[in-house]
């Protein structure tokens, strides 16, 4: 009995220690990710124009029209990732290796292994970029009303719009801080505010930011009380975020169902192939295994696309 109590106390102490370490690491990581990257580079002694150019280069947002048609490039730009070419290639190779090892567990056909590894690598990279962009967009939209409120108060105090934007760049954490910092730098270097706002919309890809760009552009051309317009826009963005949260809560069951139905066929195939390795040999012996697998993957892709479209709402 005493030994059981000692084991229980040791387990509880270890659990508390691990939880404390994880909480400390989480707080440290959160504090690090909320640092305004632009302000950090400026405080390190770099010139404003050098910081501006380096941020654009890290985000692949330089003027490279020859590659502008690539959707992956735009997706990477909007994800906010700042990886150099060597790290990108390394990550892709690691993902390809993991996908190839997984394909080795599914089939013994070398060409099918390469095909599955290539498709798996592309899907993994695409999903990773989409998730990174979604997280960055969510952070941006959550803090955009606060940024607009800062602009409203600054304009109400008598500051020009450019000074209000610069204030947001100094006071707000990333991703708001650095994006408005790039906007402020563009205005400093002579760009028109309409052009600079559209460039920021392209870098971020948020509909609410597009509303801000249109609002400022229309106010410049037709006049009006900019403070009141921005206050209404801030209120609208907050209400829109609340509506999005309600819709996601209502559709959560449908989204989970779509994920389970998409993953279940792959898990079932893996289970059967592991328990009975010769179960699918009859299909490969016919010589039409590749065509059968391609047809199944095609039909499954269509079904998964329809499933996720049913639980996806545009608002």
PDB file of C-alpha atoms in Angstrom:
ATOM      1  CA  UNK A   1       0.000   0.000   0.000  1.00  0.00           C
ATOM      2  CA  UNK A   2       2.841   2.376   0.933  1.00  0.00           C
ATOM      3  CA  UNK A   3       4.643   1.559  -2.323  1.00  0.00           C
ATOM      4  CA  UNK A   4       1.505   2.374  -4.336  1.00  0.00           C
ATOM      5  CA  UNK A   5       1.232   5.745  -2.567  1.00  0.00           C
ATOM      6  CA  UNK A   6       4.870   6.511  -3.368  1.00  0.00           C
ATOM      7  CA  UNK A   7       4.362   5.604  -7.036  1.00  0.00           C
ATOM      8  CA  UNK A   8       1.252   7.764  -7.147  1.00  0.00           C
ATOM      9  CA  UNK A   9       3.092  10.713  -5.589  1.00  0.00           C
ATOM     10  CA  UNK A  10       5.988  10.346  -8.041  1.00  0.00           C
ATOM     11  CA  UNK A  11       3.575  10.193 -10.974  1.00  0.00           C
ATOM     12  CA  UNK A  12       1.697  13.280  -9.753  1.00  0.00           C
ATOM     13  CA  UNK A  13       4.961  15.185  -9.242  1.00  0.00           C
ATOM     14  CA  UNK A  14       6.193  14.254 -12.718  1.00  0.00           C
ATOM     15  CA  UNK A  15       2.864  15.266 -14.234  1.00  0.00           C
ATOM     16  CA  UNK A  16       2.941  18.648 -12.487  1.00  0.00           C
ATOM     17  CA  UNK A  17       6.545  19.189 -13.588  1.00  0.00           C
ATOM     18  CA  UNK A  18       5.753  18.419 -17.221  1.00  0.00           C
ATOM     19  CA  UNK A  19       2.688  20.684 -17.129  1.00  0.00           C
ATOM     20  CA  UNK A  20       4.729  23.534 -15.637  1.00  0.00           C
ATOM     21  CA  UNK A  21       7.417  23.168 -18.305  1.00  0.00           C
ATOM     22  CA  UNK A  22       4.835  23.059 -21.102  1.00  0.00           C
ATOM     23  CA  UNK A  23       3.068  26.159 -19.747  1.00  0.00           C
ATOM     24  CA  UNK A  24       6.357  28.048 -19.531  1.00  0.00           C
ATOM     25  CA  UNK A  25       7.300  27.067 -23.087  1.00  0.00           C
ATOM     26  CA  UNK A  26       3.828  28.021 -24.304  1.00  0.00           C
ATOM     27  CA  UNK A  27       4.028  31.468 -22.698  1.00  0.00           C
ATOM     28  CA  UNK A  28       7.508  32.007 -24.103  1.00  0.00           C
ATOM     29  CA  UNK A  29       6.442  30.930 -27.586  1.00  0.00           C
ATOM     30  CA  UNK A  30       3.347  33.135 -27.467  1.00  0.00           C
ATOM     31  CA  UNK A  31       5.391  36.138 -26.361  1.00  0.00           C
ATOM     32  CA  UNK A  32       7.891  35.487 -29.164  1.00  0.00           C
ATOM     33  CA  UNK A  33       5.277  35.124 -31.885  1.00  0.00           C
ATOM     34  CA  UNK A  34       3.524  38.342 -30.824  1.00  0.00           C
ATOM     35  CA  UNK A  35       6.640  40.470 -31.316  1.00  0.00           C
ATOM     36  CA  UNK A  36       6.336  43.020 -34.092  1.00  0.00           C
ATOM     37  CA  UNK A  37       9.005  41.734 -36.492  1.00  0.00           C
ATOM     38  CA  UNK A  38       9.387  45.076 -38.275  1.00  0.00           C
ATOM     39  CA  UNK A  39       9.980  46.983 -35.040  1.00  0.00           C
ATOM     40  CA  UNK A  40      12.481  44.347 -33.886  1.00  0.00           C
ATOM     41  CA  UNK A  41      14.523  44.800 -37.067  1.00  0.00           C
ATOM     42  CA  UNK A  42      14.363  48.587 -36.800  1.00  0.00           C
ATOM     43  CA  UNK A  43      15.545  48.494 -33.187  1.00  0.00           C
ATOM     44  CA  UNK A  44      18.484  46.320 -34.229  1.00  0.00           C
ATOM     45  CA  UNK A  45      19.877  49.307 -36.147  1.00  0.00           C
ATOM     46  CA  UNK A  46      18.809  48.513 -39.719  1.00  0.00           C
ATOM     47  CA  UNK A  47      17.709  51.361 -41.970  1.00  0.00           C
ATOM     48  CA  UNK A  48      14.001  51.776 -42.680  1.00  0.00           C
ATOM     49  CA  UNK A  49      14.330  51.088 -46.410  1.00  0.00           C
ATOM     50  CA  UNK A  50      16.527  48.019 -45.757  1.00  0.00           C
ATOM     51  CA  UNK A  51      13.958  46.633 -43.323  1.00  0.00           C
ATOM     52  CA  UNK A  52      11.193  47.287 -45.846  1.00  0.00           C
ATOM     53  CA  UNK A  53      13.045  45.468 -48.616  1.00  0.00           C
ATOM     54  CA  UNK A  54      14.036  42.550 -46.339  1.00  0.00           C
ATOM     55  CA  UNK A  55      10.460  42.020 -45.161  1.00  0.00           C
ATOM     56  CA  UNK A  56       9.210  41.964 -48.732  1.00  0.00           C
ATOM     57  CA  UNK A  57      11.968  39.540 -49.732  1.00  0.00           C
ATOM     58  CA  UNK A  58      11.243  37.194 -46.805  1.00  0.00           C
ATOM     59  CA  UNK A  59       7.573  37.123 -47.758  1.00  0.00           C
ATOM     60  CA  UNK A  60       8.331  36.618 -51.489  1.00  0.00           C
ATOM     61  CA  UNK A  61       6.474  39.852 -52.169  1.00  0.00           C
ATOM     62  CA  UNK A  62       9.064  41.466 -54.431  1.00  0.00           C
ATOM     63  CA  UNK A  63       8.097  42.470 -57.942  1.00  0.00           C
ATOM     64  CA  UNK A  64       8.689  39.173 -59.759  1.00  0.00           C
ATOM     65  CA  UNK A  65       6.032  39.227 -62.441  1.00  0.00           C
ATOM     66  CA  UNK A  66       7.425  36.172 -64.214  1.00  0.00           C
ATOM     67  CA  UNK A  67       6.321  33.973 -61.295  1.00  0.00           C
ATOM     68  CA  UNK A  68       3.202  35.902 -60.318  1.00  0.00           C
ATOM     69  CA  UNK A  69       0.907  33.410 -62.034  1.00  0.00           C
ATOM     70  CA  UNK A  70       1.850  30.689 -59.567  1.00  0.00           C
ATOM     71  CA  UNK A  71      -0.904  30.344 -56.967  1.00  0.00           C
ATOM     72  CA  UNK A  72       1.476  28.630 -54.539  1.00  0.00           C
ATOM     73  CA  UNK A  73       3.653  31.731 -54.530  1.00  0.00           C
ATOM     74  CA  UNK A  74       0.702  33.922 -53.586  1.00  0.00           C
ATOM     75  CA  UNK A  75      -0.401  31.372 -51.010  1.00  0.00           C
ATOM     76  CA  UNK A  76       3.077  31.395 -49.485  1.00  0.00           C
ATOM     77  CA  UNK A  77       3.078  35.199 -49.411  1.00  0.00           C
ATOM     78  CA  UNK A  78      -0.264  35.293 -47.600  1.00  0.00           C
ATOM     79  CA  UNK A  79       0.792  32.582 -45.123  1.00  0.00           C
ATOM     80  CA  UNK A  80       3.313  34.955 -43.529  1.00  0.00           C
ATOM     81  CA  UNK A  81       6.112  32.348 -43.537  1.00  0.00           C
ATOM     82  CA  UNK A  82       9.657  33.669 -43.860  1.00  0.00           C
ATOM     83  CA  UNK A  83      11.697  30.665 -45.001  1.00  0.00           C
ATOM     84  CA  UNK A  84      14.740  30.900 -47.230  1.00  0.00           C
ATOM     85  CA  UNK A  85      15.125  28.711 -50.289  1.00  0.00           C
ATOM     86  CA  UNK A  86      17.355  26.153 -48.544  1.00  0.00           C
ATOM     87  CA  UNK A  87      14.847  25.579 -45.744  1.00  0.00           C
ATOM     88  CA  UNK A  88      11.957  25.296 -48.199  1.00  0.00           C
ATOM     89  CA  UNK A  89      13.789  22.652 -50.219  1.00  0.00           C
ATOM     90  CA  UNK A  90      14.752  20.789 -47.031  1.00  0.00           C
ATOM     91  CA  UNK A  91      11.174  20.698 -45.786  1.00  0.00           C
ATOM     92  CA  UNK A  92       9.888  19.468 -49.144  1.00  0.00           C
ATOM     93  CA  UNK A  93      12.510  16.694 -49.265  1.00  0.00           C
ATOM     94  CA  UNK A  94      11.695  15.596 -45.712  1.00  0.00           C
ATOM     95  CA  UNK A  95       7.969  15.508 -46.503  1.00  0.00           C
ATOM     96  CA  UNK A  96       8.683  13.524 -49.692  1.00  0.00           C
ATOM     97  CA  UNK A  97      10.761  10.999 -47.730  1.00  0.00           C
ATOM     98  CA  UNK A  98       8.017  10.545 -45.131  1.00  0.00           C
ATOM     99  CA  UNK A  99       5.409  10.188 -47.889  1.00  0.00           C
ATOM    100  CA  UNK A 100       7.556   7.619 -49.685  1.00  0.00           C
ATOM    101  CA  UNK A 101       7.954   5.575 -46.479  1.00  0.00           C
ATOM    102  CA  UNK A 102       4.193   5.671 -46.040  1.00  0.00           C
ATOM    103  CA  UNK A 103       3.696   4.600 -49.656  1.00  0.00           C
ATOM    104  CA  UNK A 104       6.051   1.637 -49.058  1.00  0.00           C
ATOM    105  CA  UNK A 105       3.649   0.414 -46.384  1.00  0.00           C
ATOM    106  CA  UNK A 106       0.709   0.638 -48.785  1.00  0.00           C
ATOM    107  CA  UNK A 107       2.047  -0.954 -51.971  1.00  0.00           C
ATOM    108  CA  UNK A 108       5.050  -2.800 -53.405  1.00  0.00           C
ATOM    109  CA  UNK A 109       4.823  -1.212 -56.875  1.00  0.00           C
ATOM    110  CA  UNK A 110       7.771   1.247 -57.230  1.00  0.00           C
ATOM    111  CA  UNK A 111       6.005   3.546 -59.707  1.00  0.00           C
ATOM    112  CA  UNK A 112       2.917   3.698 -57.555  1.00  0.00           C
ATOM    113  CA  UNK A 113       5.114   4.467 -54.549  1.00  0.00           C
ATOM    114  CA  UNK A 114       6.706   7.417 -56.356  1.00  0.00           C
ATOM    115  CA  UNK A 115       3.304   8.640 -57.534  1.00  0.00           C
ATOM    116  CA  UNK A 116       1.788   8.417 -54.063  1.00  0.00           C
ATOM    117  CA  UNK A 117       4.849  10.093 -52.530  1.00  0.00           C
ATOM    118  CA  UNK A 118       4.669  12.961 -55.033  1.00  0.00           C
ATOM    119  CA  UNK A 119       0.941  13.452 -54.534  1.00  0.00           C
ATOM    120  CA  UNK A 120       1.351  13.196 -50.764  1.00  0.00           C
ATOM    121  CA  UNK A 121       4.135  15.788 -50.789  1.00  0.00           C
ATOM    122  CA  UNK A 122       2.093  18.229 -52.845  1.00  0.00           C
ATOM    123  CA  UNK A 123      -0.999  17.761 -50.674  1.00  0.00           C
ATOM    124  CA  UNK A 124       1.025  18.108 -47.450  1.00  0.00           C
ATOM    125  CA  UNK A 125       2.690  21.331 -48.640  1.00  0.00           C
ATOM    126  CA  UNK A 126      -0.625  22.725 -49.860  1.00  0.00           C
ATOM    127  CA  UNK A 127      -2.441  21.857 -46.630  1.00  0.00           C
ATOM    128  CA  UNK A 128       0.400  23.294 -44.558  1.00  0.00           C
ATOM    129  CA  UNK A 129       0.330  26.582 -46.450  1.00  0.00           C
ATOM    130  CA  UNK A 130      -3.463  26.753 -46.249  1.00  0.00           C
ATOM    131  CA  UNK A 131      -3.419  26.167 -42.491  1.00  0.00           C
ATOM    132  CA  UNK A 132      -0.680  28.755 -41.959  1.00  0.00           C
ATOM    133  CA  UNK A 133      -2.603  31.275 -44.053  1.00  0.00           C
ATOM    134  CA  UNK A 134      -5.856  30.528 -42.218  1.00  0.00           C
ATOM    135  CA  UNK A 135      -4.217  31.022 -38.810  1.00  0.00           C
ATOM    136  CA  UNK A 136      -2.605  34.278 -39.922  1.00  0.00           C
ATOM    137  CA  UNK A 137      -5.835  35.547 -41.420  1.00  0.00           C
ATOM    138  CA  UNK A 138      -7.721  34.711 -38.221  1.00  0.00           C
ATOM    139  CA  UNK A 139      -5.192  36.659 -36.135  1.00  0.00           C
ATOM    140  CA  UNK A 140      -5.307  39.576 -38.557  1.00  0.00           C
ATOM    141  CA  UNK A 141      -9.107  39.781 -38.614  1.00  0.00           C
ATOM    142  CA  UNK A 142      -9.335  39.435 -34.817  1.00  0.00           C
ATOM    143  CA  UNK A 143      -7.092  42.476 -34.320  1.00  0.00           C
ATOM    144  CA  UNK A 144      -8.188  44.551 -37.324  1.00  0.00           C
ATOM    145  CA  UNK A 145     -11.042  46.316 -35.431  1.00  0.00           C
ATOM    146  CA  UNK A 146      -8.549  47.393 -32.741  1.00  0.00           C
ATOM    147  CA  UNK A 147      -6.206  48.709 -35.440  1.00  0.00           C
ATOM    148  CA  UNK A 148      -9.068  50.663 -37.025  1.00  0.00           C
ATOM    149  CA  UNK A 149      -9.999  52.072 -33.600  1.00  0.00           C
ATOM    150  CA  UNK A 150      -6.411  53.294 -33.157  1.00  0.00           C
ATOM    151  CA  UNK A 151      -6.605  54.992 -36.550  1.00  0.00           C
ATOM    152  CA  UNK A 152      -9.948  56.598 -35.605  1.00  0.00           C
ATOM    153  CA  UNK A 153      -8.618  57.937 -32.298  1.00  0.00           C
ATOM    154  CA  UNK A 154      -5.441  59.204 -33.953  1.00  0.00           C
ATOM    155  CA  UNK A 155      -7.386  61.017 -36.679  1.00  0.00           C
ATOM    156  CA  UNK A 156      -9.747  62.393 -34.029  1.00  0.00           C
ATOM    157  CA  UNK A 157      -6.708  63.813 -32.210  1.00  0.00           C
ATOM    158  CA  UNK A 158      -5.778  65.731 -35.356  1.00  0.00           C
ATOM    159  CA  UNK A 159      -3.143  63.449 -36.871  1.00  0.00           C
ATOM    160  CA  UNK A 160      -3.073  62.737 -40.631  1.00  0.00           C
ATOM    161  CA  UNK A 161      -3.937  59.273 -41.921  1.00  0.00           C
ATOM    162  CA  UNK A 162      -0.282  58.407 -42.580  1.00  0.00           C
ATOM    163  CA  UNK A 163       0.632  59.197 -38.961  1.00  0.00           C
ATOM    164  CA  UNK A 164      -2.303  57.087 -37.743  1.00  0.00           C
ATOM    165  CA  UNK A 165      -1.127  54.144 -39.857  1.00  0.00           C
ATOM    166  CA  UNK A 166       2.417  54.569 -38.502  1.00  0.00           C
ATOM    167  CA  UNK A 167       0.998  54.494 -34.959  1.00  0.00           C
ATOM    168  CA  UNK A 168      -0.685  51.154 -35.661  1.00  0.00           C
ATOM    169  CA  UNK A 169       2.616  49.825 -37.011  1.00  0.00           C
ATOM    170  CA  UNK A 170       4.392  50.777 -33.777  1.00  0.00           C
ATOM    171  CA  UNK A 171       1.771  49.717 -31.241  1.00  0.00           C
ATOM    172  CA  UNK A 172       0.209  46.531 -32.649  1.00  0.00           C
ATOM    173  CA  UNK A 173       1.832  43.048 -32.614  1.00  0.00           C
ATOM    174  CA  UNK A 174       2.184  40.856 -35.674  1.00  0.00           C
ATOM    175  CA  UNK A 175       0.661  40.218 -38.112  1.00  0.00           C
ATOM    176  CA  UNK A 176      -1.066  43.632 -37.910  1.00  0.00           C
ATOM    177  CA  UNK A 177       2.065  45.523 -36.885  1.00  0.00           C
ATOM    178  CA  UNK A 178       4.393  44.451 -39.665  1.00  0.00           C
ATOM    179  CA  UNK A 179       1.739  44.678 -42.388  1.00  0.00           C
ATOM    180  CA  UNK A 180       0.768  48.233 -41.428  1.00  0.00           C
ATOM    181  CA  UNK A 181       4.493  48.937 -41.100  1.00  0.00           C
ATOM    182  CA  UNK A 182       5.009  47.895 -44.714  1.00  0.00           C
ATOM    183  CA  UNK A 183       2.025  50.078 -45.619  1.00  0.00           C
ATOM    184  CA  UNK A 184       3.578  53.018 -43.742  1.00  0.00           C
ATOM    185  CA  UNK A 185       6.923  52.463 -45.478  1.00  0.00           C
ATOM    186  CA  UNK A 186       5.259  52.418 -48.897  1.00  0.00           C
ATOM    187  CA  UNK A 187       3.543  55.709 -48.126  1.00  0.00           C
ATOM    188  CA  UNK A 188       6.849  57.147 -46.877  1.00  0.00           C
ATOM    189  CA  UNK A 189       8.599  56.159 -50.107  1.00  0.00           C
ATOM    190  CA  UNK A 190       6.005  57.962 -52.242  1.00  0.00           C
ATOM    191  CA  UNK A 191       3.245  55.437 -53.046  1.00  0.00           C
ATOM    192  CA  UNK A 192      -0.378  56.556 -53.141  1.00  0.00           C
ATOM    193  CA  UNK A 193      -2.489  55.286 -50.253  1.00  0.00           C
ATOM    194  CA  UNK A 194      -4.884  53.483 -52.629  1.00  0.00           C
ATOM    195  CA  UNK A 195      -2.021  51.607 -54.279  1.00  0.00           C
ATOM    196  CA  UNK A 196      -0.381  50.783 -50.943  1.00  0.00           C
ATOM    197  CA  UNK A 197      -3.642  49.478 -49.464  1.00  0.00           C
ATOM    198  CA  UNK A 198      -4.240  47.231 -52.482  1.00  0.00           C
ATOM    199  CA  UNK A 199      -0.689  45.867 -52.122  1.00  0.00           C
ATOM    200  CA  UNK A 200      -1.418  45.051 -48.484  1.00  0.00           C
ATOM    201  CA  UNK A 201      -4.674  43.346 -49.480  1.00  0.00           C
ATOM    202  CA  UNK A 202      -2.656  41.161 -51.884  1.00  0.00           C
ATOM    203  CA  UNK A 203      -0.134  40.298 -49.146  1.00  0.00           C
ATOM    204  CA  UNK A 204      -2.783  39.397 -46.553  1.00  0.00           C
ATOM    205  CA  UNK A 205      -5.770  38.228 -48.627  1.00  0.00           C
ATOM    206  CA  UNK A 206      -8.457  39.215 -46.102  1.00  0.00           C
ATOM    207  CA  UNK A 207     -11.863  40.438 -47.295  1.00  0.00           C
ATOM    208  CA  UNK A 208     -12.221  42.784 -44.318  1.00  0.00           C
ATOM    209  CA  UNK A 209      -8.998  44.521 -45.300  1.00  0.00           C
ATOM    210  CA  UNK A 210     -10.341  44.919 -48.813  1.00  0.00           C
ATOM    211  CA  UNK A 211     -13.324  46.731 -47.260  1.00  0.00           C
ATOM    212  CA  UNK A 212     -10.906  49.094 -45.525  1.00  0.00           C
ATOM    213  CA  UNK A 213      -9.100  49.785 -48.807  1.00  0.00           C
ATOM    214  CA  UNK A 214     -12.377  50.468 -50.620  1.00  0.00           C
ATOM    215  CA  UNK A 215     -13.610  52.671 -47.762  1.00  0.00           C
ATOM    216  CA  UNK A 216     -10.513  54.869 -47.768  1.00  0.00           C
ATOM    217  CA  UNK A 217     -10.472  55.041 -51.580  1.00  0.00           C
ATOM    218  CA  UNK A 218     -14.147  56.069 -51.807  1.00  0.00           C
ATOM    219  CA  UNK A 219     -13.733  58.631 -49.020  1.00  0.00           C
ATOM    220  CA  UNK A 220     -10.769  60.204 -50.801  1.00  0.00           C
ATOM    221  CA  UNK A 221     -12.699  60.551 -54.045  1.00  0.00           C
ATOM    222  CA  UNK A 222     -16.115  61.555 -52.713  1.00  0.00           C
ATOM    223  CA  UNK A 223     -15.353  63.071 -49.316  1.00  0.00           C
ATOM    224  CA  UNK A 224     -17.142  62.510 -46.033  1.00  0.00           C
ATOM    225  CA  UNK A 225     -16.412  61.986 -42.362  1.00  0.00           C
ATOM    226  CA  UNK A 226     -13.607  59.424 -42.401  1.00  0.00           C
ATOM    227  CA  UNK A 227     -13.735  58.935 -38.627  1.00  0.00           C
ATOM    228  CA  UNK A 228     -17.406  57.995 -38.650  1.00  0.00           C
ATOM    229  CA  UNK A 229     -16.964  55.734 -41.673  1.00  0.00           C
ATOM    230  CA  UNK A 230     -14.085  53.876 -40.020  1.00  0.00           C
ATOM    231  CA  UNK A 231     -16.040  53.507 -36.768  1.00  0.00           C
ATOM    232  CA  UNK A 232     -18.892  51.878 -38.679  1.00  0.00           C
ATOM    233  CA  UNK A 233     -16.394  49.631 -40.477  1.00  0.00           C
ATOM    234  CA  UNK A 234     -14.848  48.555 -37.166  1.00  0.00           C
ATOM    235  CA  UNK A 235     -18.270  47.680 -35.766  1.00  0.00           C
ATOM    236  CA  UNK A 236     -19.152  45.760 -38.932  1.00  0.00           C
ATOM    237  CA  UNK A 237     -15.910  43.738 -38.825  1.00  0.00           C
ATOM    238  CA  UNK A 238     -16.579  42.767 -35.194  1.00  0.00           C
ATOM    239  CA  UNK A 239     -20.150  41.700 -35.976  1.00  0.00           C
ATOM    240  CA  UNK A 240     -18.911  39.746 -38.989  1.00  0.00           C
ATOM    241  CA  UNK A 241     -16.385  37.894 -36.816  1.00  0.00           C
ATOM    242  CA  UNK A 242     -19.125  37.010 -34.313  1.00  0.00           C
ATOM    243  CA  UNK A 243     -21.299  35.668 -37.134  1.00  0.00           C
ATOM    244  CA  UNK A 244     -18.398  33.578 -38.463  1.00  0.00           C
ATOM    245  CA  UNK A 245     -17.848  32.062 -35.019  1.00  0.00           C
ATOM    246  CA  UNK A 246     -21.540  31.155 -34.748  1.00  0.00           C
ATOM    247  CA  UNK A 247     -21.549  29.522 -38.186  1.00  0.00           C
ATOM    248  CA  UNK A 248     -18.398  27.513 -37.379  1.00  0.00           C
ATOM    249  CA  UNK A 249     -19.963  26.310 -34.134  1.00  0.00           C
ATOM    250  CA  UNK A 250     -23.145  25.201 -35.887  1.00  0.00           C
ATOM    251  CA  UNK A 251     -21.278  23.440 -38.709  1.00  0.00           C
ATOM    252  CA  UNK A 252     -18.667  21.752 -36.462  1.00  0.00           C
ATOM    253  CA  UNK A 253     -20.441  18.377 -36.514  1.00  0.00           C
ATOM    254  CA  UNK A 254     -20.637  18.374 -40.305  1.00  0.00           C
ATOM    255  CA  UNK A 255     -16.954  19.250 -40.670  1.00  0.00           C
ATOM    256  CA  UNK A 256     -15.867  16.479 -38.312  1.00  0.00           C
ATOM    257  CA  UNK A 257     -18.090  14.015 -40.210  1.00  0.00           C
ATOM    258  CA  UNK A 258     -16.468  15.055 -43.492  1.00  0.00           C
ATOM    259  CA  UNK A 259     -12.971  14.504 -42.049  1.00  0.00           C
ATOM    260  CA  UNK A 260     -13.867  11.047 -40.669  1.00  0.00           C
ATOM    261  CA  UNK A 261     -15.482   9.953 -43.947  1.00  0.00           C
ATOM    262  CA  UNK A 262     -12.428  11.170 -45.893  1.00  0.00           C
ATOM    263  CA  UNK A 263      -9.857   9.401 -43.714  1.00  0.00           C
ATOM    264  CA  UNK A 264     -11.781   6.163 -43.108  1.00  0.00           C
ATOM    265  CA  UNK A 265     -11.129   4.486 -46.539  1.00  0.00           C
ATOM    266  CA  UNK A 266      -7.366   5.035 -46.215  1.00  0.00           C
ATOM    267  CA  UNK A 267      -7.329   3.667 -42.670  1.00  0.00           C
ATOM    268  CA  UNK A 268      -9.421   0.654 -43.720  1.00  0.00           C
ATOM    269  CA  UNK A 269      -7.053  -0.125 -46.607  1.00  0.00           C
ATOM    270  CA  UNK A 270      -4.024   0.203 -44.330  1.00  0.00           C
ATOM    271  CA  UNK A 271      -5.613  -2.072 -41.732  1.00  0.00           C
ATOM    272  CA  UNK A 272      -6.498  -4.783 -44.250  1.00  0.00           C
ATOM    273  CA  UNK A 273      -3.114  -4.602 -45.953  1.00  0.00           C
ATOM    274  CA  UNK A 274      -1.371  -4.915 -42.576  1.00  0.00           C
ATOM    275  CA  UNK A 275      -3.461  -7.797 -41.224  1.00  0.00           C
ATOM    276  CA  UNK A 276      -3.746  -9.700 -44.523  1.00  0.00           C
ATOM    277  CA  UNK A 277      -0.834  -8.669 -46.807  1.00  0.00           C
ATOM    278  CA  UNK A 278      -2.076 -10.890 -49.655  1.00  0.00           C
ATOM    279  CA  UNK A 279      -5.638  -9.544 -49.609  1.00  0.00           C
ATOM    280  CA  UNK A 280      -5.168  -7.197 -52.592  1.00  0.00           C
ATOM    281  CA  UNK A 281      -2.790  -9.400 -54.589  1.00  0.00           C
ATOM    282  CA  UNK A 282      -5.600 -10.503 -56.895  1.00  0.00           C
ATOM    283  CA  UNK A 283      -6.068  -6.896 -58.040  1.00  0.00           C
ATOM    284  CA  UNK A 284      -2.367  -6.417 -58.864  1.00  0.00           C
ATOM    285  CA  UNK A 285      -2.168  -9.760 -60.623  1.00  0.00           C
ATOM    286  CA  UNK A 286      -4.778  -8.651 -63.161  1.00  0.00           C
ATOM    287  CA  UNK A 287      -2.358  -6.004 -64.456  1.00  0.00           C
ATOM    288  CA  UNK A 288      -4.962  -3.268 -64.030  1.00  0.00           C
ATOM    289  CA  UNK A 289      -4.067  -2.355 -60.459  1.00  0.00           C
ATOM    290  CA  UNK A 290      -2.781   1.123 -61.316  1.00  0.00           C
ATOM    291  CA  UNK A 291      -5.922   1.978 -63.291  1.00  0.00           C
ATOM    292  CA  UNK A 292      -8.150   0.704 -60.500  1.00  0.00           C
ATOM    293  CA  UNK A 293      -6.260   2.690 -57.871  1.00  0.00           C
ATOM    294  CA  UNK A 294      -6.292   5.821 -60.060  1.00  0.00           C
ATOM    295  CA  UNK A 295     -10.042   5.496 -60.565  1.00  0.00           C
ATOM    296  CA  UNK A 296     -10.672   4.985 -56.858  1.00  0.00           C
ATOM    297  CA  UNK A 297      -8.500   7.964 -55.919  1.00  0.00           C
ATOM    298  CA  UNK A 298     -10.294  10.083 -58.524  1.00  0.00           C
ATOM    299  CA  UNK A 299     -13.753   9.161 -57.287  1.00  0.00           C
ATOM    300  CA  UNK A 300     -12.662   9.651 -53.677  1.00  0.00           C
ATOM    301  CA  UNK A 301     -11.243  13.078 -54.506  1.00  0.00           C
ATOM    302  CA  UNK A 302     -14.547  14.121 -56.053  1.00  0.00           C
ATOM    303  CA  UNK A 303     -16.440  12.810 -53.026  1.00  0.00           C
ATOM    304  CA  UNK A 304     -14.129  14.580 -50.563  1.00  0.00           C
ATOM    305  CA  UNK A 305     -14.445  17.810 -52.534  1.00  0.00           C
ATOM    306  CA  UNK A 306     -18.248  17.590 -52.415  1.00  0.00           C
ATOM    307  CA  UNK A 307     -18.204  16.726 -48.688  1.00  0.00           C
ATOM    308  CA  UNK A 308     -16.129  19.744 -47.763  1.00  0.00           C
ATOM    309  CA  UNK A 309     -18.108  22.042 -50.043  1.00  0.00           C
ATOM    310  CA  UNK A 310     -21.271  20.987 -48.219  1.00  0.00           C
ATOM    311  CA  UNK A 311     -19.868  22.114 -44.870  1.00  0.00           C
ATOM    312  CA  UNK A 312     -18.074  25.211 -46.155  1.00  0.00           C
ATOM    313  CA  UNK A 313     -19.950  28.494 -46.024  1.00  0.00           C
ATOM    314  CA  UNK A 314     -18.966  31.656 -47.853  1.00  0.00           C
ATOM    315  CA  UNK A 315     -19.693  34.758 -45.792  1.00  0.00           C
TER     316      UNK A 315
END
